[in-house]
Amino acid sequence: MSRIVYLNGAYLPEEQATISIFDRGFLFADGIYEVSAVINGMLVDVDAHMARLERSCAEIRLALPWSRAEIIGIHHELMKRNALTSGGIYLQVTRGAADRSFTFPGEAKPSLVMFTQARPMNREVARGYKLLSLPDLRWKRRDIKSVGLLAQVLAKQAAAEAGCDEALMIEDGVITEGGSSTAWIVKGKTLISRPLSNAVLAGITRKAMLTYLAESGFAFEERPFTLQEALEADEVIVTAATALIMPVTEIDGQAIGGGQPGPVARRLRDIYFDLAETGGALG
Ligand code: PDD
């Protein structure tokens, strides 16, 4: 059975869902995306993802013609039509199709594309991620979840070719984030991650984790950290709607914290899964 996707008001088999060659997402990467996790049949933290979508769209002056409730409704409909219980939902909104011209087209209507991706989302991790550090080659507004992802494509491809699961991006001597994830280090009972700014995406999984760190007995220190600090940390963790809370066991071929998934990452992943049963920490 073919996957059913959403395109501009219609639910279609994926092979029938086509979009104009003039779509500005295709021509200029003039669009925004979101990825929300589905765990054990539950859509996780969708409100927070929608809030970030609205903010990203406002930052690029793209007026969303759909309400938050409508878009959340499409998420649920796609889960139902595809019997999705584990994986994620990808959403992309672009400024629409118009003859090629850099400035905003007067007449174009935004395009909305959404599709499901089934993948296992298991509480237990068989092994941690291996990371490859690389220079961060991205633009200066990484707080906007833009579909312009060429720097991440190249970084994650280099990581894959080195036998790694994820890239670890570095700028001005400190780690910005993973190729498509937020980076953390653990020292004792303290989790460290850099402050939000235009230099990083405000991760929803990061935000969810912050809501339960203190009550789980952990402290949070918001500051940049170096690759050397990560290599010497007790644990390293990356978080994202696709990886959830993922222990890192190797960076650039060097074992982290003994080379096994650490207890802090495992504990936090457990809490994340417990909360996912009711739609996540943020709703
Ligand atoms: N990426 N930083 C970057 C650069 C990201 O692309 C992502 C997510 C994150 C984590 O954000 P969140 O916790 O909201 O997923 C941080 C998605 C999953 C992707 O591109 O597939």
Coordinates of N, CA and C in Angstrom, one line a residue, residues 17-110:
A17 N 1.5 12.9 -5.7 CA 1.6 14.2 -5.0 C 2.8 14.9 -5.7
T18 N 2.6 15.8 -6.6 CA 3.6 16.5 -7.3 C 3.5 18.0 -7.1
I19 N 4.6 18.7 -7.3 CA 4.6 20.2 -7.0 C 5.3 20.9 -8.1
S20 N 5.0 22.1 -8.3 CA 5.6 22.9 -9.4 C 7.1 23.1 -9.4
I21 N 7.7 23.1 -10.6 CA 9.1 23.4 -10.6 C 9.4 24.8 -10.2
F22 N 8.4 25.6 -10.2 CA 8.6 27.0 -9.8 C 8.3 27.3 -8.3
D23 N 8.1 26.2 -7.6 CA 7.9 26.4 -6.1 C 9.2 27.0 -5.6
R24 N 9.0 28.0 -4.7 CA 10.2 28.7 -4.2 C 11.0 27.9 -3.2
G25 N 10.4 26.8 -2.7 CA 11.1 25.9 -1.9 C 12.2 25.2 -2.7
F26 N 11.8 24.8 -3.9 CA 12.7 24.2 -4.9 C 13.7 25.2 -5.4
L27 N 13.3 26.4 -5.8 CA 14.2 27.3 -6.5 C 15.2 28.1 -5.5
F28 N 14.6 28.4 -4.3 CA 15.4 29.3 -3.4 C 15.6 28.7 -2.0
A29 N 15.1 27.5 -1.7 CA 15.0 27.0 -0.3 C 14.2 28.1 0.5
D30 N 13.2 28.7 -0.1 CA 12.4 29.7 0.6 C 11.3 29.0 1.3
G31 N 11.6 28.4 2.4 CA 10.6 27.7 3.2 C 11.1 27.2 4.5
I32 N 10.2 26.7 5.3 CA 10.4 26.3 6.7 C 9.9 24.9 6.8
Y33 N 10.6 24.1 7.7 CA 10.1 22.8 8.0 C 10.1 22.5 9.5
E34 N 9.4 21.4 9.8 CA 9.3 20.9 11.2 C 9.3 19.3 11.1
V35 N 9.8 18.7 12.1 CA 9.7 17.3 12.2 C 9.3 16.9 13.6
S36 N 8.1 16.3 13.7 CA 7.6 15.9 15.0 C 7.7 14.4 15.2
A37 N 8.0 13.9 16.4 CA 8.1 12.5 16.7 C 6.8 11.8 16.9
V38 N 6.7 10.6 16.5 CA 5.5 9.7 16.9 C 6.1 8.5 17.6
I39 N 5.6 8.3 18.9 CA 6.2 7.2 19.7 C 5.0 6.5 20.2
N40 N 5.0 5.2 20.0 CA 3.9 4.3 20.5 C 2.5 4.9 20.2
G41 N 2.3 5.4 19.0 CA 1.1 5.9 18.5 C 0.7 7.3 19.0
M42 N 1.7 8.0 19.8 CA 1.4 9.3 20.3 C 2.3 10.3 19.5
L43 N 1.7 11.4 19.1 CA 2.4 12.6 18.5 C 3.0 13.4 19.7
V44 N 4.3 13.6 19.7 CA 4.9 14.2 20.9 C 5.2 15.7 20.7
D45 N 4.9 16.5 21.7 CA 5.3 17.9 21.8 C 4.9 18.7 20.6
V46 N 3.7 18.4 20.0 CA 3.3 19.0 18.7 C 3.1 20.5 18.8
D47 N 2.5 20.9 20.0 CA 2.2 22.3 20.2 C 3.5 23.1 20.1
A48 N 4.5 22.6 20.7 CA 5.8 23.3 20.8 C 6.4 23.4 19.3
H49 N 6.3 22.3 18.6 CA 6.8 22.3 17.2 C 6.0 23.3 16.4
M50 N 4.7 23.4 16.6 CA 3.9 24.4 15.9 C 4.2 25.8 16.2
A51 N 4.5 26.1 17.5 CA 4.9 27.4 17.9 C 6.2 27.8 17.3
R52 N 7.2 26.8 17.1 CA 8.4 27.1 16.5 C 8.2 27.4 15.0
L53 N 7.3 26.6 14.4 CA 6.9 26.8 13.0 C 6.4 28.2 12.7
E54 N 5.5 28.6 13.6 CA 4.9 30.0 13.5 C 6.0 31.1 13.6
R55 N 6.9 30.8 14.6 CA 8.0 31.8 14.7 C 8.9 31.9 13.5
S56 N 9.3 30.7 13.0 CA 10.2 30.6 11.8 C 9.5 31.3 10.7
C57 N 8.2 31.1 10.4 CA 7.5 31.7 9.3 C 7.5 33.2 9.5
A58 N 7.2 33.7 10.7 CA 7.2 35.1 11.0 C 8.6 35.7 10.7
E59 N 9.6 35.0 11.0 CA 11.0 35.6 10.8 C 11.3 35.7 9.3
I60 N 10.7 34.9 8.4 CA 11.0 35.0 7.0 C 9.8 35.7 6.3
R61 N 8.9 36.3 7.1 CA 7.7 37.0 6.6 C 6.8 36.2 5.7
L62 N 6.6 34.9 6.1 CA 5.7 34.1 5.4 C 4.4 33.9 6.2
A63 N 3.3 34.4 5.7 CA 2.1 34.4 6.4 C 1.5 33.0 6.3
L64 N 1.3 32.3 7.4 CA 0.8 30.9 7.3 C -0.8 31.0 7.1
P65 N -1.3 30.4 6.0 CA -2.8 30.5 5.8 C -3.5 29.5 6.6
W66 N -2.9 28.6 7.4 CA -3.5 27.5 8.1 C -3.4 27.8 9.6
S67 N -4.4 27.5 10.3 CA -4.4 27.7 11.8 C -3.6 26.5 12.4
R68 N -3.1 26.8 13.6 CA -2.4 25.7 14.3 C -3.2 24.4 14.5
A69 N -4.5 24.6 14.8 CA -5.4 23.5 15.0 C -5.6 22.7 13.7
E70 N -5.7 23.4 12.6 CA -5.8 22.7 11.3 C -4.5 21.9 11.0
I71 N -3.4 22.5 11.2 CA -2.1 21.7 10.9 C -2.0 20.5 11.9
I72 N -2.3 20.7 13.1 CA -2.2 19.6 14.0 C -3.2 18.5 13.6
G73 N -4.4 18.9 13.1 CA -5.4 17.9 12.6 C -4.8 17.1 11.4
I74 N -4.1 17.8 10.6 CA -3.5 17.1 9.4 C -2.5 16.0 9.9
H75 N -1.7 16.4 11.0 CA -0.8 15.4 11.6 C -1.5 14.1 12.0
H76 N -2.6 14.3 12.7 CA -3.4 13.2 13.2 C -4.0 12.4 12.1
E77 N -4.5 13.1 11.1 CA -5.1 12.4 9.9 C -4.1 11.6 9.2
L78 N -2.9 12.1 9.0 CA -1.8 11.3 8.3 C -1.4 10.1 9.1
M79 N -1.3 10.3 10.5 CA -1.0 9.1 11.3 C -2.1 8.0 11.1
K80 N -3.3 8.4 11.1 CA -4.4 7.5 10.9 C -4.4 6.8 9.6
R81 N -4.3 7.6 8.5 CA -4.3 7.1 7.1 C -3.1 6.1 6.9
N82 N -2.0 6.4 7.5 CA -0.8 5.5 7.3 C -0.6 4.6 8.4
A83 N -1.5 4.5 9.4 CA -1.3 3.6 10.5 C 0.1 3.8 11.2
L84 N 0.5 5.0 11.3 CA 1.8 5.3 11.8 C 1.8 5.3 13.4
T85 N 2.6 4.4 13.9 CA 2.7 4.4 15.4 C 4.1 4.7 15.9
S86 N 5.1 4.7 15.0 CA 6.4 5.0 15.4 C 7.2 5.6 14.3
G87 N 7.8 6.8 14.5 CA 8.6 7.5 13.5 C 8.4 9.0 13.6
G88 N 8.0 9.6 12.5 CA 7.9 11.1 12.6 C 7.0 11.6 11.5
I89 N 6.7 12.9 11.6 CA 5.9 13.5 10.6 C 6.7 14.8 10.1
Y90 N 7.0 14.8 8.8 CA 7.7 15.9 8.2 C 6.7 16.9 7.7
L91 N 6.9 18.2 7.9 CA 6.1 19.3 7.4 C 7.0 20.3 6.8
Q92 N 6.5 20.8 5.6 CA 7.3 21.8 4.9 C 6.3 22.9 4.3
V93 N 6.6 24.1 4.6 CA 5.8 25.2 4.1 C 6.7 26.1 3.3
T94 N 6.3 26.4 2.1 CA 7.2 27.3 1.3 C 6.3 28.5 0.8
R95 N 7.0 29.5 0.2 CA 6.3 30.7 -0.2 C 5.5 30.5 -1.5
G96 N 5.5 29.3 -2.0 CA 4.7 28.9 -3.1 C 5.3 29.0 -4.5
A97 N 4.6 28.9 -5.5 CA 5.1 28.8 -6.9 C 4.9 30.2 -7.6
A98 N 5.9 30.7 -8.2 CA 5.8 31.9 -9.0 C 7.0 31.9 -9.9
D99 N 7.0 32.7 -11.0 CA 8.1 32.8 -11.9 C 9.3 33.2 -11.1
R100 N 10.5 32.8 -11.5 CA 11.7 33.0 -10.7 C 12.1 34.5 -10.6
S101 N 12.1 35.0 -9.4 CA 12.5 36.3 -9.1 C 12.8 36.3 -7.6
F102 N 13.9 36.9 -7.2 CA 14.3 36.8 -5.8 C 13.3 37.4 -4.8
T103 N 12.7 38.5 -5.2 CA 11.8 39.2 -4.3 C 10.5 38.4 -4.1
F104 N 9.8 38.7 -3.0 CA 8.5 37.9 -2.7 C 7.5 38.1 -3.9
P105 N 6.9 37.0 -4.3 CA 5.9 37.2 -5.4 C 4.6 37.7 -4.7
G106 N 4.0 38.6 -5.5 CA 2.7 39.1 -4.9 C 1.6 38.1 -4.9
E107 N 1.6 37.3 -5.9 CA 0.4 36.4 -6.1 C 0.5 35.0 -5.6
A108 N 1.7 34.5 -5.2 CA 1.9 33.1 -4.9 C 1.2 32.8 -3.6
K109 N 0.6 31.6 -3.5 CA 0.0 31.0 -2.3 C 1.0 30.1 -1.7
P110 N 1.2 30.1 -0.4 CA 2.2 29.2 0.2 C 1.8 27.7 -0.1

